[in-house]
Coordinates of C-alpha atoms in Angstrom, one line a residue:
M1 CA 0.0 0.0 0.0
G2 CA 3.0 2.3 -0.2
S3 CA 1.5 4.3 -3.1
L4 CA -1.2 5.6 -0.8
S5 CA 1.1 6.5 2.1
S6 CA 1.5 10.0 3.5
S7 CA 4.6 10.6 1.3
S8 CA 2.5 10.3 -1.8
W9 CA 0.4 13.2 -0.7
L10 CA 3.2 15.8 -0.6
H11 CA 3.1 16.9 -4.3
P12 CA 5.1 20.0 -5.0
L13 CA 3.1 22.9 -6.4
L14 CA 4.5 23.5 -9.8
F15 CA 4.1 27.3 -9.8
S16 CA 6.6 30.2 -9.8
L17 CA 6.7 32.4 -6.7
P18 CA 4.8 35.3 -8.3
V19 CA 2.0 33.0 -9.3
I20 CA 1.9 31.4 -5.8
L21 CA 1.6 34.9 -4.3
R22 CA -1.1 35.9 -6.7
Y23 CA -3.1 32.8 -5.8
L24 CA -2.7 33.1 -2.1
A25 CA -3.5 36.8 -1.4
V26 CA -3.0 35.9 2.2
D27 CA -3.8 38.1 5.3
A28 CA -0.8 40.2 6.1
K29 CA -0.6 39.3 9.8
P30 CA 1.1 36.0 10.5
V31 CA -0.6 33.6 13.0
D32 CA 1.3 31.9 15.8
L33 CA 0.9 28.3 16.9
T34 CA -0.9 27.6 20.1
F35 CA 0.0 24.4 22.0
V36 CA -2.8 22.7 23.9
A37 CA -2.4 23.2 27.7
N38 CA -1.3 20.0 29.5
A39 CA -1.5 18.1 26.3
A40 CA 0.8 15.3 27.5
Q41 CA -1.4 14.7 30.6
K42 CA -4.5 14.5 28.4
G43 CA -2.8 12.2 25.9
A44 CA -3.4 14.7 23.2
V45 CA -0.1 14.3 21.3
C46 CA 1.1 13.8 17.8
L47 CA 2.7 10.7 16.5
D48 CA 6.1 11.6 18.0
G49 CA 4.6 12.6 21.4
S50 CA 4.8 16.4 20.8
P51 CA 1.8 18.4 22.0
A52 CA -1.4 19.0 20.0
A53 CA -1.6 22.5 18.5
Y54 CA -3.6 24.9 16.5
Y55 CA -3.6 28.4 15.0
F56 CA -6.1 30.9 16.2
T57 CA -7.3 34.4 15.5
P58 CA -10.1 35.9 17.6
G59 CA -13.3 37.1 16.0
F60 CA -14.4 40.7 16.1
G61 CA -17.4 42.9 15.6
S62 CA -20.5 41.0 14.6
G63 CA -18.4 37.8 14.4
V64 CA -17.2 37.6 18.0
N65 CA -19.5 34.7 18.8
N66 CA -19.0 32.9 15.4
W67 CA -16.5 30.1 14.8
V68 CA -14.9 28.4 11.8
V69 CA -12.7 25.4 12.9
H70 CA -10.7 24.2 9.9
M71 CA -8.7 20.9 10.0
E72 CA -5.5 20.5 8.0
G73 CA -5.1 17.7 5.6
G74 CA -2.0 15.6 4.8
G75 CA -2.8 12.0 4.0
W76 CA -2.6 9.0 6.4
C77 CA -0.1 6.4 7.7
S78 CA -1.3 2.9 7.5
S79 CA 1.4 0.9 9.2
V80 CA 4.0 1.2 11.9
E81 CA 6.7 1.8 9.3
E82 CA 4.8 4.6 7.6
C83 CA 3.9 6.3 10.9
Q84 CA 7.6 6.0 12.0
E85 CA 8.6 8.0 8.9
R86 CA 5.8 10.5 9.3
K87 CA 6.7 11.4 12.9
K88 CA 10.0 12.7 11.6
N89 CA 8.4 15.7 9.8
F90 CA 5.6 18.2 10.3
R91 CA 3.0 15.6 9.3
G92 CA 3.6 13.7 12.5
S93 CA 4.9 16.3 14.9
S94 CA 4.1 19.8 16.1
K95 CA 7.9 20.5 16.6
Y96 CA 8.3 21.7 13.0
S97 CA 5.4 24.2 12.9
E98 CA 6.0 27.8 12.1
Q99 CA 3.8 31.0 11.7
I100 CA 1.3 30.9 8.9
S101 CA -1.0 33.3 7.2
F102 CA -4.7 32.7 6.7
S103 CA -6.5 32.9 3.3
G104 CA -9.6 31.7 1.5
I105 CA -12.2 30.5 4.0
L106 CA -10.0 31.7 6.8
G107 CA -9.3 35.1 5.3
S108 CA -10.0 38.3 7.3
S109 CA -10.8 40.6 4.4
Q110 CA -14.5 41.5 4.2
Q111 CA -14.2 41.9 0.5
S112 CA -12.6 38.5 -0.2
N113 CA -14.5 36.5 2.6
P114 CA -17.6 38.5 3.4
D115 CA -19.5 35.8 5.2
F116 CA -16.7 34.6 7.5
Y117 CA -14.1 37.3 7.6
N118 CA -14.7 38.5 11.2
W119 CA -15.3 35.1 12.8
N120 CA -13.1 33.4 15.3
K121 CA -10.8 31.3 13.0
V122 CA -9.0 28.1 13.9
K123 CA -6.7 25.9 11.9
V124 CA -6.1 22.6 13.6
R125 CA -2.6 21.1 13.1
Y126 CA -2.8 17.6 11.7
C127 CA -0.1 15.4 13.1
D128 CA -1.6 12.0 13.7
G129 CA -2.2 10.4 10.3
S130 CA -5.7 9.1 11.0
S131 CA -8.0 12.0 10.2
F132 CA -8.2 12.5 14.0
T133 CA -9.7 9.1 14.7
G134 CA -6.9 7.1 16.3
D135 CA -6.8 6.3 20.0
I136 CA -4.5 3.5 21.3
E137 CA -3.5 3.8 25.0
A138 CA -0.4 1.7 24.7
V139 CA 2.7 3.4 23.3
D140 CA 5.1 1.6 20.9
T141 CA 8.0 1.9 23.4
E142 CA 10.6 0.8 20.9
K143 CA 9.7 3.3 18.2
Q144 CA 7.9 5.8 20.5
I145 CA 4.8 6.2 18.3
F146 CA 1.6 7.6 19.8
Y147 CA -1.7 6.9 18.1
R148 CA -3.9 9.6 19.6
G149 CA -5.6 11.5 16.8
A150 CA -9.1 11.4 18.5
R151 CA -7.6 12.7 21.8
V152 CA -5.9 15.5 19.8
W153 CA -9.3 16.5 18.3
S154 CA -11.1 16.4 21.6
A155 CA -8.5 18.3 23.6
I156 CA -8.4 21.1 21.0
I157 CA -12.2 21.3 20.8
D158 CA -12.4 21.4 24.7
E159 CA -9.9 24.3 24.7
L160 CA -11.8 26.2 22.1
L161 CA -15.0 25.7 24.0
A162 CA -13.3 27.3 27.1
K163 CA -12.1 30.2 24.9
G164 CA -15.7 31.1 24.1
M165 CA -16.9 28.6 21.6
N166 CA -19.4 27.4 24.2
K167 CA -21.3 30.6 23.5
A168 CA -21.2 30.2 19.8
Q169 CA -24.1 31.6 17.7
N170 CA -22.8 30.2 14.4
A171 CA -20.2 27.5 13.9
L172 CA -18.7 25.8 10.9
L173 CA -16.4 22.7 11.1
S174 CA -14.4 22.6 8.0
G175 CA -11.3 20.8 6.6
C176 CA -9.3 20.0 3.5
S177 CA -8.4 16.6 2.2
A178 CA -7.8 14.2 5.1
G179 CA -9.1 17.2 7.2
G180 CA -12.1 17.4 4.9
L181 CA -12.8 13.7 5.7
A182 CA -12.3 14.5 9.4
S183 CA -14.9 17.3 9.2
I184 CA -17.4 14.6 8.0
L185 CA -16.4 12.0 10.5
H186 CA -16.6 14.4 13.5
C187 CA -19.5 16.5 12.2
D188 CA -22.3 15.3 14.4
K189 CA -20.1 15.0 17.5
F190 CA -19.0 18.7 16.9
H191 CA -22.7 19.7 16.7
D192 CA -23.6 18.0 19.9
L193 CA -20.8 19.9 21.8
L194 CA -22.1 23.3 20.9
P195 CA -25.1 25.2 22.3
A196 CA -28.5 23.9 21.2
T197 CA -29.4 27.4 20.0
A198 CA -26.3 27.7 17.7
K199 CA -26.5 27.3 13.9
V200 CA -23.9 24.5 13.3
K201 CA -22.9 23.1 9.9
C202 CA -19.9 21.3 8.4
F203 CA -17.9 21.8 5.3
S204 CA -15.7 19.3 3.5
D205 CA -13.2 20.4 0.9
A206 CA -11.7 17.6 -1.2
G207 CA -12.6 15.1 1.6
F208 CA -15.1 13.0 -0.3
F209 CA -12.9 10.0 -1.0
I210 CA -14.9 7.4 -2.8
D211 CA -15.0 3.6 -2.5
A212 CA -13.8 2.7 -6.0
K213 CA -11.6 0.1 -7.7
D214 CA -8.4 1.1 -9.3
I215 CA -7.4 0.5 -13.0
S216 CA -6.5 -3.1 -12.3
G217 CA -9.8 -3.8 -10.6
V218 CA -8.5 -4.0 -7.1
D219 CA -10.2 -2.4 -4.0
R220 CA -6.9 -0.8 -3.0
I221 CA -8.3 2.3 -1.2
K222 CA -10.6 0.1 0.9
A223 CA -7.8 -2.1 2.0
F224 CA -5.6 1.0 2.7
F225 CA -8.3 2.7 4.9
E226 CA -8.8 -0.6 6.8
D227 CA -5.0 -0.7 7.5
V228 CA -5.2 2.9 8.7
M229 CA -8.0 2.0 11.1
V230 CA -6.3 -1.1 12.5
T231 CA -3.0 0.7 12.9
H232 CA -4.6 3.6 14.8
G233 CA -7.5 1.8 16.6
S234 CA -9.9 4.1 14.8
A235 CA -13.0 1.9 14.6
R236 CA -14.6 3.0 17.8
N237 CA -14.2 6.7 16.9
L238 CA -16.0 6.5 13.6
P239 CA -19.7 7.8 13.5
A240 CA -21.8 5.4 15.5
S241 CA -24.8 6.1 13.2
C242 CA -22.7 4.4 10.4
T243 CA -21.0 1.6 12.3
A244 CA -24.3 0.5 13.8
T245 CA -25.3 -0.9 10.4
L246 CA -22.1 -1.2 8.3
P247 CA -18.6 -2.5 8.8
P248 CA -16.1 0.1 10.2
S249 CA -14.1 -0.3 7.0
L250 CA -16.9 1.3 5.1
C251 CA -17.4 4.1 7.6
F252 CA -14.2 5.8 6.5
F253 CA -15.9 6.6 3.2
P254 CA -18.1 9.7 3.2
Q255 CA -20.7 8.1 0.8
Y256 CA -21.8 5.8 3.5
V257 CA -21.4 8.2 6.5
V258 CA -23.5 11.0 5.0
Q259 CA -26.6 8.7 4.7
T260 CA -27.2 9.0 8.5
M261 CA -25.6 12.3 9.3
R262 CA -27.9 14.7 11.3
T263 CA -25.9 17.9 10.7
P264 CA -26.0 19.9 7.4
L265 CA -23.0 19.3 5.3
F266 CA -21.5 21.2 2.3
V267 CA -19.2 19.2 0.0
L268 CA -16.7 21.1 -2.2
N269 CA -14.9 18.7 -4.5
A270 CA -13.4 18.4 -8.0
A271 CA -15.1 15.6 -9.9
Y272 CA -11.6 14.9 -11.3
D273 CA -10.0 15.1 -7.8
A274 CA -6.2 15.2 -8.5
W275 CA -5.3 13.0 -5.5
Q276 CA -8.0 10.5 -6.1
I277 CA -7.0 10.0 -9.7
K278 CA -3.4 9.5 -8.7
N279 CA -3.9 7.3 -5.7
I280 CA -7.4 5.7 -5.9
L281 CA -7.9 5.3 -9.7
A282 CA -4.3 4.9 -10.9
P283 CA -1.9 4.2 -8.1
S284 CA 1.7 3.4 -9.0
S285 CA 1.3 -0.1 -7.6
S286 CA -1.2 -0.9 -10.3
D287 CA 0.7 0.8 -13.1
S288 CA 4.1 -1.0 -13.0
G289 CA 4.8 0.0 -16.6
G290 CA 4.2 3.7 -15.9
A291 CA 1.6 4.0 -18.7
W292 CA -0.5 6.3 -16.5
R293 CA 2.4 8.4 -15.1
K294 CA 1.9 11.5 -17.4
C295 CA -1.9 11.1 -17.7
K296 CA -2.7 11.2 -14.0
L297 CA -0.6 14.4 -13.5
D298 CA -2.1 16.1 -16.5
I299 CA -5.4 14.9 -17.9
K300 CA -4.7 16.7 -21.2
A301 CA -1.8 14.2 -21.7
C302 CA -4.1 11.2 -21.5
S303 CA -4.7 8.8 -24.4
S304 CA -8.3 8.4 -25.7
A305 CA -8.6 5.2 -23.7
Q306 CA -7.3 6.7 -20.5
S307 CA -9.6 9.7 -20.9
Q308 CA -12.6 7.4 -21.1
V309 CA -11.5 5.8 -17.8
I310 CA -11.0 9.1 -16.1
H311 CA -14.4 10.4 -17.3
G312 CA -15.8 7.1 -16.0
F313 CA -14.3 7.9 -12.6
R314 CA -16.1 11.3 -12.6
T315 CA -19.4 9.4 -13.3
E316 CA -18.6 7.1 -10.3
F317 CA -17.8 10.1 -8.1
L318 CA -21.1 11.8 -9.0
S319 CA -23.0 8.6 -8.2
A320 CA -21.3 8.4 -4.8
V321 CA -22.2 11.9 -3.9
A322 CA -25.8 11.6 -5.2
G323 CA -27.1 10.6 -1.7
L324 CA -26.0 13.9 -0.3
Q325 CA -27.6 15.7 -3.3
R326 CA -31.0 14.4 -2.2
K327 CA -30.7 15.8 1.3
P328 CA -32.5 19.2 1.5
S329 CA -30.1 20.6 4.1
S330 CA -26.9 19.7 2.2
G331 CA -24.9 22.0 -0.1
M332 CA -22.7 21.0 -3.0
F333 CA -20.1 22.6 -5.4
I334 CA -18.8 19.8 -7.6
D335 CA -16.7 21.3 -10.4
S336 CA -15.2 19.5 -13.4
C337 CA -11.7 20.7 -12.5
H338 CA -8.5 18.7 -12.0
A339 CA -7.8 20.0 -8.5
H340 CA -7.4 19.0 -4.9
C341 CA -8.4 21.5 -2.1
Q342 CA -9.8 24.8 -3.3
S343 CA -11.1 26.7 -0.2
G344 CA -7.6 27.8 1.0
W345 CA -6.7 29.7 -2.2
Q346 CA -8.1 33.2 -2.3
A347 CA -8.0 33.4 -6.1
V348 CA -10.1 30.2 -6.2
W349 CA -12.4 30.9 -3.1
L350 CA -13.7 34.3 -4.0
D351 CA -12.0 36.7 -6.4
K352 CA -12.7 38.1 -9.9
G353 CA -11.2 35.0 -11.5
S354 CA -12.5 32.4 -9.0
T355 CA -13.7 29.0 -10.0
K356 CA -17.5 29.2 -10.7
I357 CA -20.5 27.1 -11.5
E358 CA -23.5 28.9 -13.0
N359 CA -21.5 32.1 -12.4
T360 CA -21.3 31.5 -8.7
P361 CA -17.9 31.4 -7.0
I362 CA -17.1 28.9 -4.3
G363 CA -17.0 31.4 -1.4
E364 CA -20.4 32.9 -2.3
A365 CA -22.0 29.4 -2.7
V366 CA -20.8 28.3 0.8
G367 CA -22.0 31.6 2.4
D368 CA -25.4 31.3 0.6
W369 CA -25.8 27.8 2.0
F370 CA -24.6 28.5 5.5
Y371 CA -27.0 31.4 6.0
D372 CA -29.9 29.7 4.1
R373 CA -30.1 32.4 1.6
K374 CA -30.7 29.8 -1.1
A375 CA -30.4 26.1 -1.8
V376 CA -27.0 25.4 -3.3
K377 CA -26.6 22.2 -5.3
L378 CA -24.1 23.2 -8.0
V379 CA -22.6 20.5 -10.1
D380 CA -20.8 20.9 -13.4
S381 CA -22.9 19.0 -16.0
C382 CA -20.0 18.7 -18.5
A383 CA -16.7 16.8 -18.7
Y384 CA -13.2 18.2 -18.2
P385 CA -12.0 20.7 -19.5
C386 CA -15.4 22.3 -20.0
N387 CA -15.3 24.8 -17.2
P388 CA -13.0 27.8 -18.2
T389 CA -12.9 29.1 -14.7
C390 CA -11.1 26.1 -13.3
H391 CA -7.8 26.5 -11.3
D392 CA -6.0 23.2 -11.4
V393 CA -4.5 23.7 -7.9
E394 CA -3.4 21.0 -5.6
D395 CA -2.9 21.5 -1.9
D396 CA -3.7 19.8 1.4
S397 CA -3.9 22.5 4.0

């Protein structure tokens, strides 16, 4: 399963510095890392035993009692060996974290993020490799690996509640990639911890990983997620509404979890999700001859036969998300782009050149849905590269 390990997630962004700066349009003020108080005593630690941590900026004005809690992405580790490697870098440790700047859904400019700009904003550091689901009491004393993702999540949420989230009027649990999956898996639990009077919803960006076979006909992603759950002891921390009727191995897939979710959910996803094409549809382990190497990095480089397979994957993705489309409280923005994570890029989220469906940019669509201004079920009805507003970005933050 090496092709699906955390290392396969860290794709370099092939842009020049000026282009990156134009895309980000980040807030000028850097945000410091906050470590959870008494994290070690709470068992809220990263893979390497370093304390759980998050970035936080307080709300102001009308947003002082509103919260957006965004969980970082960054893949998973599915074995002791993978987790051992992961703990040596920022994906498995909080020791390597630095100041960051917020952008997109976490941006503080009223013009570029009008619905959420003055909210309390949190970015949760992802350093456990299980989408915040792991919880094993015993520590691998030889390798010193801690599988405590669920405790990390709980400790950070408890600390935010003490900071004032217990008085929240509006709250949005969001995340990108593995964090977007976490926002689905923890959604109802998050809702239950907040005041009954609060408007609470969840938002998943590029976290709708589908249960699909790869190009060789193998259920590789299902086996990989099962390995993740066994390694981290995740099964008991998956949504009980799903595991009550389905095997835990299926309850890591959003298409099965959303069927019984109580909390409104918005899914932002590319139908040609760049990571899923590379790692679910055409992983290197199923492409020993390298025939898919160029195609999965650039759809325009695909052969006619490969294009048919990729368009078939889009059809399979749309079928998987159809259950959510039928829920009145849900929101969707499914574009025909070749991208992965779109809410953290200002130029993609809400800007003159933002990605749009039916002339609606992502940031506007999410705001309309959250505040119930209109029903939002936006899905590109055409195949790649039909949408001229696409930004083929790839990120996992």
